[in-house]
Structures are given as C-alpha cells and as structure tokens.
Amino acid sequence: MEDNLIKFAFQTKSEFQEIMNAVEQLPSKNPMNWKLEHSSSRMIIYTNTNGPGGSKWPIWAASSEMNFPIESIFELIATVQNRSTWDPLLVVFRAVQFLNISATSNLTAKVVYSATSSMFKGLISARDYLDVSVTEKTDGYCDMSWKSLNEQDTRLDKSITVDDAIRGWNYIGGIRIRRLGPNKSLVTYVVSSNLKGSV
C-alpha cells in the first residue's frame, strides 16, 4: 500500500509542477490558455478550464507578493499545529500517515485528513478531505501540493473524522512561496476542487 501512496505523491508533485511551470510564465507566455480573472496591485487571479487529468473542474491560480520571508509563510501554511491559528473554519487538520520517501530527496510526504465547519448557519455544509500532501523546500522556493485519494488506499482512523461532513475532492492543489528578497516573497495558490453534495 505504501509503495502506491509514494508513487501517488510523486505524481501529485509532478502535476503541480506542470501547472506552476505554466503559471509562472504568465502573462508573457500562455500555452495552456489561462484566462485573467482579476488583476490589482495586491493580487492576480487566473483560471483554466482544462482541469488536471481531463477533469471538468477548472483550475484557479492566485498570486500575491508578501513582505515576509518564505520560511515564515511556509511554517504558517504547511505546519499542522499552525494552520488552525489563522484558518477559523478548519476544525480538523491532521497527518494520518507519513510516507517514507528517500532521504536523498528534498521532498516529504504524508496523508492528511482535514475538515471544515459548516458556514452561514448551515447554508454551506461541512466538508472533509483526504489528501496526499507533498512538501519541497529549496533555497529559492517552498512548495506544498496535495491531491485527494480514496479512503481504502490509506489507514484512516474513523475516530478523527467528522460524521456529518460531505467528502470533497481535490483534483490538484498547492502553494508555492518563491523568494524575491530577504523579506519579500511571491505566494501562488493553485486549486481545482469539487465540493460535492449540496451547497
């Protein structure tokens, strides 16, 4: 089972890298026909209707510059114990299984279960996700990419799951934090998700 999960983790990283290769060339090159949805001094947002793996769900990509070093931003986003300090909708964010990727690699990978609370007095139902999450740290950037997998493919402890949550599906998602200077970073967030169920 773990060998298949490790293979899935590398596939997740590869798909995210392919998307980032295209996004980081925008707007000068646009071979994947990304559409500009919003542009301001604070943020740029693109969409692409050609979802990963031939899915019908669009990809969203948003980029913004921040006056913080990449390490500080990455710790807030990627570290399980820090996530709940800034994301009030998150009720569970837990590593289910750590994957034994080669020590010679600068990648780490794990299976993560996450759940969000319902919103707007129950108008939007609670959702949960089971993803493979892959992180990579280099001198120039930090990455975290993720992709959903089926429950039977991993060891999920039912006691941590949210009973009334609707299981959503992440076709691909990820964050790249690129170093622009000692205290300046470019953060790019990519997501293609199916919330499933009724709103």
PDB file of N, CA and C in Angstrom, residues 17-116:
ATOM      1  N   GLN A  17       3.831  20.738 -10.400  1.00  0.00           N
ATOM      2  CA  GLN A  17       4.968  21.379 -11.056  1.00  0.00           C
ATOM      3  C   GLN A  17       4.631  21.792 -12.479  1.00  0.00           C
ATOM      4  N   GLU A  18       3.890  20.939 -13.188  1.00  0.00           N
ATOM      5  CA  GLU A  18       3.483  21.256 -14.562  1.00  0.00           C
ATOM      6  C   GLU A  18       2.612  22.517 -14.590  1.00  0.00           C
ATOM      7  N   ILE A  19       1.680  22.618 -13.645  1.00  0.00           N
ATOM      8  CA  ILE A  19       0.821  23.799 -13.572  1.00  0.00           C
ATOM      9  C   ILE A  19       1.644  25.039 -13.230  1.00  0.00           C
ATOM     10  N   MET A  20       2.553  24.916 -12.269  1.00  0.00           N
ATOM     11  CA  MET A  20       3.363  26.064 -11.875  1.00  0.00           C
ATOM     12  C   MET A  20       4.282  26.508 -12.998  1.00  0.00           C
ATOM     13  N   ASN A  21       4.792  25.583 -13.777  1.00  0.00           N
ATOM     14  CA  ASN A  21       5.621  25.954 -14.919  1.00  0.00           C
ATOM     15  C   ASN A  21       4.865  26.876 -15.868  1.00  0.00           C
ATOM     16  N   ALA A  22       3.569  26.600 -16.041  1.00  0.00           N
ATOM     17  CA  ALA A  22       2.745  27.437 -16.917  1.00  0.00           C
ATOM     18  C   ALA A  22       2.394  28.755 -16.246  1.00  0.00           C
ATOM     19  N   VAL A  23       1.984  28.710 -14.974  1.00  0.00           N
ATOM     20  CA  VAL A  23       1.534  29.914 -14.276  1.00  0.00           C
ATOM     21  C   VAL A  23       2.670  30.923 -14.127  1.00  0.00           C
ATOM     22  N   GLU A  24       3.874  30.444 -13.863  1.00  0.00           N
ATOM     23  CA  GLU A  24       4.997  31.364 -13.630  1.00  0.00           C
ATOM     24  C   GLU A  24       5.488  32.027 -14.916  1.00  0.00           C
ATOM     25  N   GLN A  25       4.998  31.570 -16.071  1.00  0.00           N
ATOM     26  CA  GLN A  25       5.333  32.244 -17.338  1.00  0.00           C
ATOM     27  C   GLN A  25       4.320  33.312 -17.721  1.00  0.00           C
ATOM     28  N   LEU A  26       3.177  33.345 -17.035  1.00  0.00           N
ATOM     29  CA  LEU A  26       2.137  34.321 -17.361  1.00  0.00           C
ATOM     30  C   LEU A  26       2.583  35.720 -16.966  1.00  0.00           C
ATOM     31  N   PRO A  27       2.186  36.753 -17.740  1.00  0.00           N
ATOM     32  CA  PRO A  27       1.352  36.703 -18.954  1.00  0.00           C
ATOM     33  C   PRO A  27       2.147  36.630 -20.247  1.00  0.00           C
ATOM     34  N   SER A  28       3.498  36.609 -20.168  1.00  0.00           N
ATOM     35  CA  SER A  28       4.294  36.675 -21.395  1.00  0.00           C
ATOM     36  C   SER A  28       4.102  35.444 -22.282  1.00  0.00           C
ATOM     37  N   LYS A  29       3.927  34.274 -21.665  1.00  0.00           N
ATOM     38  CA  LYS A  29       3.650  33.054 -22.420  1.00  0.00           C
ATOM     39  C   LYS A  29       2.413  32.401 -21.817  1.00  0.00           C
ATOM     40  N   ASN A  30       1.531  31.898 -22.693  1.00  0.00           N
ATOM     41  CA  ASN A  30       0.276  31.340 -22.208  1.00  0.00           C
ATOM     42  C   ASN A  30      -0.138  30.132 -23.062  1.00  0.00           C
ATOM     43  N   PRO A  31       0.688  29.067 -23.048  1.00  0.00           N
ATOM     44  CA  PRO A  31       0.382  27.923 -23.910  1.00  0.00           C
ATOM     45  C   PRO A  31      -0.842  27.140 -23.464  1.00  0.00           C
ATOM     46  N   MET A  32      -1.242  27.259 -22.204  1.00  0.00           N
ATOM     47  CA  MET A  32      -2.393  26.499 -21.702  1.00  0.00           C
ATOM     48  C   MET A  32      -3.683  27.313 -21.718  1.00  0.00           C
ATOM     49  N   ASN A  33      -3.646  28.519 -22.299  1.00  0.00           N
ATOM     50  CA  ASN A  33      -4.839  29.374 -22.439  1.00  0.00           C
ATOM     51  C   ASN A  33      -5.478  29.732 -21.099  1.00  0.00           C
ATOM     52  N   TRP A  34      -4.674  30.237 -20.186  1.00  0.00           N
ATOM     53  CA  TRP A  34      -5.197  30.737 -18.917  1.00  0.00           C
ATOM     54  C   TRP A  34      -5.947  32.043 -19.158  1.00  0.00           C
ATOM     55  N   LYS A  35      -7.015  32.258 -18.393  1.00  0.00           N
ATOM     56  CA  LYS A  35      -7.835  33.464 -18.512  1.00  0.00           C
ATOM     57  C   LYS A  35      -7.610  34.356 -17.298  1.00  0.00           C
ATOM     58  N   LEU A  36      -7.314  35.614 -17.540  1.00  0.00           N
ATOM     59  CA  LEU A  36      -7.146  36.570 -16.459  1.00  0.00           C
ATOM     60  C   LEU A  36      -8.508  36.951 -15.888  1.00  0.00           C
ATOM     61  N   GLU A  37      -8.710  36.695 -14.591  1.00  0.00           N
ATOM     62  CA  GLU A  37      -9.983  36.998 -13.927  1.00  0.00           C
ATOM     63  C   GLU A  37      -9.918  38.284 -13.114  1.00  0.00           C
ATOM     64  N   HIS A  38      -8.756  38.593 -12.575  1.00  0.00           N
ATOM     65  CA  HIS A  38      -8.618  39.756 -11.692  1.00  0.00           C
ATOM     66  C   HIS A  38      -7.161  40.175 -11.650  1.00  0.00           C
ATOM     67  N   SER A  39      -6.946  41.482 -11.668  1.00  0.00           N
ATOM     68  CA  SER A  39      -5.586  42.000 -11.547  1.00  0.00           C
ATOM     69  C   SER A  39      -5.613  43.318 -10.788  1.00  0.00           C
ATOM     70  N   SER A  40      -4.815  43.385  -9.727  1.00  0.00           N
ATOM     71  CA  SER A  40      -4.698  44.609  -8.937  1.00  0.00           C
ATOM     72  C   SER A  40      -3.273  44.676  -8.390  1.00  0.00           C
ATOM     73  N   SER A  41      -2.994  45.723  -7.656  1.00  0.00           N
ATOM     74  CA  SER A  41      -1.659  45.864  -7.067  1.00  0.00           C
ATOM     75  C   SER A  41      -1.404  44.813  -5.998  1.00  0.00           C
ATOM     76  N   ARG A  42      -2.470  44.172  -5.507  1.00  0.00           N
ATOM     77  CA  ARG A  42      -2.319  43.211  -4.415  1.00  0.00           C
ATOM     78  C   ARG A  42      -2.380  41.755  -4.870  1.00  0.00           C
ATOM     79  N   MET A  43      -3.126  41.489  -5.956  1.00  0.00           N
ATOM     80  CA  MET A  43      -3.323  40.093  -6.336  1.00  0.00           C
ATOM     81  C   MET A  43      -3.668  39.952  -7.809  1.00  0.00           C
ATOM     82  N   ILE A  44      -3.211  38.832  -8.404  1.00  0.00           N
ATOM     83  CA  ILE A  44      -3.573  38.453  -9.764  1.00  0.00           C
ATOM     84  C   ILE A  44      -4.202  37.068  -9.713  1.00  0.00           C
ATOM     85  N   ILE A  45      -5.340  36.896 -10.414  1.00  0.00           N
ATOM     86  CA  ILE A  45      -6.047  35.616 -10.408  1.00  0.00           C
ATOM     87  C   ILE A  45      -6.286  35.166 -11.853  1.00  0.00           C
ATOM     88  N   TYR A  46      -5.928  33.908 -12.134  1.00  0.00           N
ATOM     89  CA  TYR A  46      -6.159  33.291 -13.436  1.00  0.00           C
ATOM     90  C   TYR A  46      -7.014  32.040 -13.255  1.00  0.00           C
ATOM     91  N   THR A  47      -7.732  31.654 -14.311  1.00  0.00           N
ATOM     92  CA  THR A  47      -8.435  30.378 -14.332  1.00  0.00           C
ATOM     93  C   THR A  47      -8.104  29.640 -15.623  1.00  0.00           C
ATOM     94  N   ASN A  48      -8.267  28.315 -15.547  1.00  0.00           N
ATOM     95  CA  ASN A  48      -8.079  27.475 -16.726  1.00  0.00           C
ATOM     96  C   ASN A  48      -9.140  26.389 -16.700  1.00  0.00           C
ATOM     97  N   THR A  49      -9.900  26.272 -17.773  1.00  0.00           N
ATOM     98  CA  THR A  49     -10.993  25.296 -17.806  1.00  0.00           C
ATOM     99  C   THR A  49     -10.505  23.889 -18.130  1.00  0.00           C
ATOM    100  N   ASN A  50      -9.241  23.750 -18.509  1.00  0.00           N
ATOM    101  CA  ASN A  50      -8.686  22.424 -18.778  1.00  0.00           C
ATOM    102  C   ASN A  50      -8.157  21.844 -17.478  1.00  0.00           C
ATOM    103  N   GLY A  51      -9.045  21.199 -16.715  1.00  0.00           N
ATOM    104  CA  GLY A  51      -8.680  20.672 -15.414  1.00  0.00           C
ATOM    105  C   GLY A  51      -7.657  19.559 -15.505  1.00  0.00           C
ATOM    106  N   PRO A  52      -6.984  19.256 -14.398  1.00  0.00           N
ATOM    107  CA  PRO A  52      -5.951  18.204 -14.389  1.00  0.00           C
ATOM    108  C   PRO A  52      -6.560  16.835 -14.650  1.00  0.00           C
ATOM    109  N   GLY A  53      -5.830  16.018 -15.397  1.00  0.00           N
ATOM    110  CA  GLY A  53      -6.295  14.658 -15.672  1.00  0.00           C
ATOM    111  C   GLY A  53      -7.565  14.605 -16.497  1.00  0.00           C
ATOM    112  N   GLY A  54      -7.848  15.680 -17.239  1.00  0.00           N
ATOM    113  CA  GLY A  54      -9.044  15.702 -18.069  1.00  0.00           C
ATOM    114  C   GLY A  54     -10.325  15.961 -17.300  1.00  0.00           C
ATOM    115  N   SER A  55     -10.216  16.400 -16.039  1.00  0.00           N
ATOM    116  CA  SER A  55     -11.417  16.678 -15.246  1.00  0.00           C
ATOM    117  C   SER A  55     -12.136  17.909 -15.784  1.00  0.00           C
ATOM    118  N   LYS A  56     -13.427  18.018 -15.429  1.00  0.00           N
ATOM    119  CA  LYS A  56     -14.232  19.153 -15.880  1.00  0.00           C
ATOM    120  C   LYS A  56     -14.152  20.328 -14.917  1.00  0.00           C
ATOM    121  N   TRP A  57     -13.383  20.174 -13.845  1.00  0.00           N
ATOM    122  CA  TRP A  57     -13.321  21.231 -12.842  1.00  0.00           C
ATOM    123  C   TRP A  57     -12.178  22.179 -13.149  1.00  0.00           C
ATOM    124  N   PRO A  58     -12.446  23.491 -13.186  1.00  0.00           N
ATOM    125  CA  PRO A  58     -11.405  24.458 -13.554  1.00  0.00           C
ATOM    126  C   PRO A  58     -10.315  24.557 -12.493  1.00  0.00           C
ATOM    127  N   ILE A  59      -9.182  25.057 -12.928  1.00  0.00           N
ATOM    128  CA  ILE A  59      -8.068  25.339 -12.028  1.00  0.00           C
ATOM    129  C   ILE A  59      -8.058  26.845 -11.766  1.00  0.00           C
ATOM    130  N   TRP A  60      -7.902  27.215 -10.501  1.00  0.00           N
ATOM    131  CA  TRP A  60      -7.737  28.613 -10.125  1.00  0.00           C
ATOM    132  C   TRP A  60      -6.303  28.822  -9.661  1.00  0.00           C
ATOM    133  N   ALA A  61      -5.715  29.942 -10.057  1.00  0.00           N
ATOM    134  CA  ALA A  61      -4.362  30.274  -9.629  1.00  0.00           C
ATOM    135  C   ALA A  61      -4.327  31.742  -9.219  1.00  0.00           C
ATOM    136  N   ALA A  62      -3.938  32.002  -7.980  1.00  0.00           N
ATOM    137  CA  ALA A  62      -3.867  33.374  -7.458  1.00  0.00           C
ATOM    138  C   ALA A  62      -2.470  33.648  -6.936  1.00  0.00           C
ATOM    139  N   SER A  63      -1.917  34.823  -7.273  1.00  0.00           N
ATOM    140  CA  SER A  63      -0.569  35.192  -6.844  1.00  0.00           C
ATOM    141  C   SER A  63      -0.580  36.547  -6.155  1.00  0.00           C
ATOM    142  N   SER A  64       0.233  36.661  -5.100  1.00  0.00           N
ATOM    143  CA  SER A  64       0.324  37.914  -4.362  1.00  0.00           C
ATOM    144  C   SER A  64       1.703  38.028  -3.722  1.00  0.00           C
ATOM    145  N   GLU A  65       2.263  39.235  -3.709  1.00  0.00           N
ATOM    146  CA  GLU A  65       3.539  39.469  -3.042  1.00  0.00           C
ATOM    147  C   GLU A  65       3.306  39.782  -1.570  1.00  0.00           C
ATOM    148  N   MET A  66       4.186  39.250  -0.710  1.00  0.00           N
ATOM    149  CA  MET A  66       4.075  39.480   0.730  1.00  0.00           C
ATOM    150  C   MET A  66       5.436  39.872   1.292  1.00  0.00           C
ATOM    151  N   ASN A  67       5.407  40.748   2.290  1.00  0.00           N
ATOM    152  CA  ASN A  67       6.640  41.239   2.884  1.00  0.00           C
ATOM    153  C   ASN A  67       7.062  40.380   4.082  1.00  0.00           C
ATOM    154  N   PHE A  68       7.269  39.101   3.786  1.00  0.00           N
ATOM    155  CA  PHE A  68       7.734  38.153   4.791  1.00  0.00           C
ATOM    156  C   PHE A  68       8.680  37.166   4.107  1.00  0.00           C
ATOM    157  N   PRO A  69       9.630  36.595   4.845  1.00  0.00           N
ATOM    158  CA  PRO A  69      10.487  35.560   4.264  1.00  0.00           C
ATOM    159  C   PRO A  69       9.698  34.291   3.985  1.00  0.00           C
ATOM    160  N   ILE A  70      10.152  33.510   3.013  1.00  0.00           N
ATOM    161  CA  ILE A  70       9.403  32.313   2.617  1.00  0.00           C
ATOM    162  C   ILE A  70       9.275  31.322   3.774  1.00  0.00           C
ATOM    163  N   GLU A  71      10.291  31.255   4.632  1.00  0.00           N
ATOM    164  CA  GLU A  71      10.253  30.285   5.725  1.00  0.00           C
ATOM    165  C   GLU A  71       9.105  30.567   6.696  1.00  0.00           C
ATOM    166  N   SER A  72       8.872  31.845   6.995  1.00  0.00           N
ATOM    167  CA  SER A  72       7.803  32.210   7.938  1.00  0.00           C
ATOM    168  C   SER A  72       6.428  31.888   7.366  1.00  0.00           C
ATOM    169  N   ILE A  73       6.230  32.193   6.084  1.00  0.00           N
ATOM    170  CA  ILE A  73       4.939  31.913   5.444  1.00  0.00           C
ATOM    171  C   ILE A  73       4.706  30.409   5.367  1.00  0.00           C
ATOM    172  N   PHE A  74       5.745  29.678   5.001  1.00  0.00           N
ATOM    173  CA  PHE A  74       5.619  28.231   4.851  1.00  0.00           C
ATOM    174  C   PHE A  74       5.250  27.561   6.175  1.00  0.00           C
ATOM    175  N   GLU A  75       5.845  28.006   7.264  1.00  0.00           N
ATOM    176  CA  GLU A  75       5.538  27.416   8.575  1.00  0.00           C
ATOM    177  C   GLU A  75       4.074  27.629   8.956  1.00  0.00           C
ATOM    178  N   LEU A  76       3.516  28.785   8.609  1.00  0.00           N
ATOM    179  CA  LEU A  76       2.110  29.054   8.910  1.00  0.00           C
ATOM    180  C   LEU A  76       1.173  28.184   8.078  1.00  0.00           C
ATOM    181  N   ILE A  77       1.550  27.936   6.825  1.00  0.00           N
ATOM    182  CA  ILE A  77       0.671  27.224   5.904  1.00  0.00           C
ATOM    183  C   ILE A  77       0.808  25.715   6.022  1.00  0.00           C
ATOM    184  N   ALA A  78       2.039  25.231   6.096  1.00  0.00           N
ATOM    185  CA  ALA A  78       2.292  23.801   5.955  1.00  0.00           C
ATOM    186  C   ALA A  78       2.354  23.036   7.261  1.00  0.00           C
ATOM    187  N   THR A  79       2.557  23.713   8.370  1.00  0.00           N
ATOM    188  CA  THR A  79       2.702  23.024   9.642  1.00  0.00           C
ATOM    189  C   THR A  79       1.325  22.800  10.273  1.00  0.00           C
ATOM    190  N   VAL A  80       1.050  21.545  10.614  1.00  0.00           N
ATOM    191  CA  VAL A  80      -0.274  21.174  11.117  1.00  0.00           C
ATOM    192  C   VAL A  80      -0.674  22.013  12.326  1.00  0.00           C
ATOM    193  N   GLN A  81       0.244  22.167  13.287  1.00  0.00           N
ATOM    194  CA  GLN A  81      -0.120  22.870  14.521  1.00  0.00           C
ATOM    195  C   GLN A  81      -0.334  24.367  14.321  1.00  0.00           C
ATOM    196  N   ASN A  82       0.149  24.930  13.221  1.00  0.00           N
ATOM    197  CA  ASN A  82      -0.012  26.365  12.975  1.00  0.00           C
ATOM    198  C   ASN A  82      -1.252  26.698  12.154  1.00  0.00           C
ATOM    199  N   ARG A  83      -1.762  25.727  11.422  1.00  0.00           N
ATOM    200  CA  ARG A  83      -2.829  26.012  10.462  1.00  0.00           C
ATOM    201  C   ARG A  83      -4.075  26.592  11.133  1.00  0.00           C
ATOM    202  N   SER A  84      -4.461  26.029  12.271  1.00  0.00           N
ATOM    203  CA  SER A  84      -5.701  26.463  12.916  1.00  0.00           C
ATOM    204  C   SER A  84      -5.613  27.863  13.510  1.00  0.00           C
ATOM    205  N   THR A  85      -4.404  28.418  13.637  1.00  0.00           N
ATOM    206  CA  THR A  85      -4.254  29.755  14.226  1.00  0.00           C
ATOM    207  C   THR A  85      -4.747  30.853  13.289  1.00  0.00           C
ATOM    208  N   TRP A  86      -4.800  30.564  11.987  1.00  0.00           N
ATOM    209  CA  TRP A  86      -5.234  31.599  11.039  1.00  0.00           C
ATOM    210  C   TRP A  86      -6.423  31.169  10.179  1.00  0.00           C
ATOM    211  N   ASP A  87      -6.835  29.900  10.280  1.00  0.00           N
ATOM    212  CA  ASP A  87      -7.951  29.405   9.478  1.00  0.00           C
ATOM    213  C   ASP A  87      -9.077  28.972  10.414  1.00  0.00           C
ATOM    214  N   PRO A  88      -9.990  29.889  10.778  1.00  0.00           N
ATOM    215  CA  PRO A  88     -11.013  29.576  11.780  1.00  0.00           C
ATOM    216  C   PRO A  88     -12.036  28.547  11.322  1.00  0.00           C
ATOM    217  N   LEU A  89     -12.165  28.318  10.021  1.00  0.00           N
ATOM    218  CA  LEU A  89     -13.134  27.340   9.520  1.00  0.00           C
ATOM    219  C   LEU A  89     -12.617  25.909   9.634  1.00  0.00           C
ATOM    220  N   LEU A  90     -11.320  25.750   9.840  1.00  0.00           N
ATOM    221  CA  LEU A  90     -10.723  24.424   9.910  1.00  0.00           C
ATOM    222  C   LEU A  90     -10.957  23.810  11.287  1.00  0.00           C
ATOM    223  N   VAL A  91     -11.616  22.661  11.326  1.00  0.00           N
ATOM    224  CA  VAL A  91     -11.885  22.004  12.614  1.00  0.00           C
ATOM    225  C   VAL A  91     -10.971  20.802  12.838  1.00  0.00           C
ATOM    226  N   VAL A  92     -10.478  20.194  11.748  1.00  0.00           N
ATOM    227  CA  VAL A  92      -9.516  19.097  11.851  1.00  0.00           C
ATOM    228  C   VAL A  92      -8.475  19.275  10.751  1.00  0.00           C
ATOM    229  N   PHE A  93      -7.207  19.129  11.103  1.00  0.00           N
ATOM    230  CA  PHE A  93      -6.122  19.133  10.112  1.00  0.00           C
ATOM    231  C   PHE A  93      -5.040  18.238  10.704  1.00  0.00           C
ATOM    232  N   ARG A  94      -5.023  16.968  10.279  1.00  0.00           N
ATOM    233  CA  ARG A  94      -4.190  16.002  10.966  1.00  0.00           C
ATOM    234  C   ARG A  94      -3.475  15.075   9.983  1.00  0.00           C
ATOM    235  N   ALA A  95      -2.216  14.802  10.267  1.00  0.00           N
ATOM    236  CA  ALA A  95      -1.470  13.819   9.487  1.00  0.00           C
ATOM    237  C   ALA A  95      -1.946  12.425   9.864  1.00  0.00           C
ATOM    238  N   VAL A  96      -2.382  11.655   8.875  1.00  0.00           N
ATOM    239  CA  VAL A  96      -2.881  10.307   9.086  1.00  0.00           C
ATOM    240  C   VAL A  96      -1.759   9.290   8.944  1.00  0.00           C
ATOM    241  N   GLN A  97      -0.859   9.541   7.995  1.00  0.00           N
ATOM    242  CA  GLN A  97       0.192   8.579   7.680  1.00  0.00           C
ATOM    243  C   GLN A  97       1.368   9.316   7.046  1.00  0.00           C
ATOM    244  N   PHE A  98       2.568   9.065   7.542  1.00  0.00           N
ATOM    245  CA  PHE A  98       3.778   9.644   6.959  1.00  0.00           C
ATOM    246  C   PHE A  98       4.368   8.646   5.974  1.00  0.00           C
ATOM    247  N   LEU A  99       4.801   9.151   4.818  1.00  0.00           N
ATOM    248  CA  LEU A  99       5.312   8.285   3.758  1.00  0.00           C
ATOM    249  C   LEU A  99       6.835   8.328   3.747  1.00  0.00           C
ATOM    250  N   ASN A 100       7.418   7.187   3.605  1.00  0.00           N
ATOM    251  CA  ASN A 100       8.870   7.044   3.688  1.00  0.00           C
ATOM    252  C   ASN A 100       9.512   7.303   2.329  1.00  0.00           C
ATOM    253  N   ILE A 101       9.604   8.587   1.988  1.00  0.00           N
ATOM    254  CA  ILE A 101      10.292   8.977   0.753  1.00  0.00           C
ATOM    255  C   ILE A 101      11.785   8.994   1.028  1.00  0.00           C
ATOM    256  N   SER A 102      12.574   8.650   0.022  1.00  0.00           N
ATOM    257  CA  SER A 102      14.026   8.516   0.171  1.00  0.00           C
ATOM    258  C   SER A 102      14.648   9.727   0.854  1.00  0.00           C
ATOM    259  N   ALA A 103      15.605   9.464   1.753  1.00  0.00           N
ATOM    260  CA  ALA A 103      16.281  10.534   2.490  1.00  0.00           C
ATOM    261  C   ALA A 103      17.118  11.407   1.569  1.00  0.00           C
ATOM    262  N   THR A 104      17.430  10.927   0.363  1.00  0.00           N
ATOM    263  CA  THR A 104      18.205  11.730  -0.575  1.00  0.00           C
ATOM    264  C   THR A 104      17.339  12.776  -1.269  1.00  0.00           C
ATOM    265  N   SER A 105      16.038  12.670  -1.111  1.00  0.00           N
ATOM    266  CA  SER A 105      15.118  13.609  -1.746  1.00  0.00           C
ATOM    267  C   SER A 105      14.855  14.793  -0.821  1.00  0.00           C
ATOM    268  N   ASN A 106      14.595  15.960  -1.404  1.00  0.00           N
ATOM    269  CA  ASN A 106      14.215  17.128  -0.588  1.00  0.00           C
ATOM    270  C   ASN A 106      12.698  17.226  -0.445  1.00  0.00           C
ATOM    271  N   LEU A 107      12.021  16.108  -0.710  1.00  0.00           N
ATOM    272  CA  LEU A 107      10.572  16.050  -0.567  1.00  0.00           C
ATOM    273  C   LEU A 107      10.191  15.320   0.713  1.00  0.00           C
ATOM    274  N   THR A 108       9.094  15.738   1.310  1.00  0.00           N
ATOM    275  CA  THR A 108       8.446  14.963   2.368  1.00  0.00           C
ATOM    276  C   THR A 108       6.990  14.792   1.970  1.00  0.00           C
ATOM    277  N   ALA A 109       6.379  13.696   2.408  1.00  0.00           N
ATOM    278  CA  ALA A 109       5.003  13.423   2.001  1.00  0.00           C
ATOM    279  C   ALA A 109       4.248  12.757   3.137  1.00  0.00           C
ATOM    280  N   LYS A 110       2.947  13.025   3.182  1.00  0.00           N
ATOM    281  CA  LYS A 110       2.079  12.414   4.188  1.00  0.00           C
ATOM    282  C   LYS A 110       0.648  12.415   3.679  1.00  0.00           C
ATOM    283  N   VAL A 111      -0.169  11.586   4.295  1.00  0.00           N
ATOM    284  CA  VAL A 111      -1.601  11.592   4.060  1.00  0.00           C
ATOM    285  C   VAL A 111      -2.229  12.478   5.125  1.00  0.00           C
ATOM    286  N   VAL A 112      -3.072  13.419   4.702  1.00  0.00           N
ATOM    287  CA  VAL A 112      -3.653  14.394   5.624  1.00  0.00           C
ATOM    288  C   VAL A 112      -5.178  14.336   5.544  1.00  0.00           C
ATOM    289  N   TYR A 113      -5.822  14.302   6.708  1.00  0.00           N
ATOM    290  CA  TYR A 113      -7.274  14.429   6.788  1.00  0.00           C
ATOM    291  C   TYR A 113      -7.591  15.835   7.298  1.00  0.00           C
ATOM    292  N   SER A 114      -8.473  16.535   6.593  1.00  0.00           N
ATOM    293  CA  SER A 114      -8.870  17.879   7.013  1.00  0.00           C
ATOM    294  C   SER A 114     -10.378  18.006   6.922  1.00  0.00           C
ATOM    295  N   ALA A 115     -10.930  18.869   7.764  1.00  0.00           N
ATOM    296  CA  ALA A 115     -12.383  19.100   7.757  1.00  0.00           C
ATOM    297  C   ALA A 115     -12.658  20.549   8.098  1.00  0.00           C
ATOM    298  N   THR A 116     -13.654  21.106   7.433  1.00  0.00           N
ATOM    299  CA  THR A 116     -14.076  22.480   7.700  1.00  0.00           C
ATOM    300  C   THR A 116     -15.476  22.470   8.290  1.00  0.00           C
TER     301      THR A 116
END
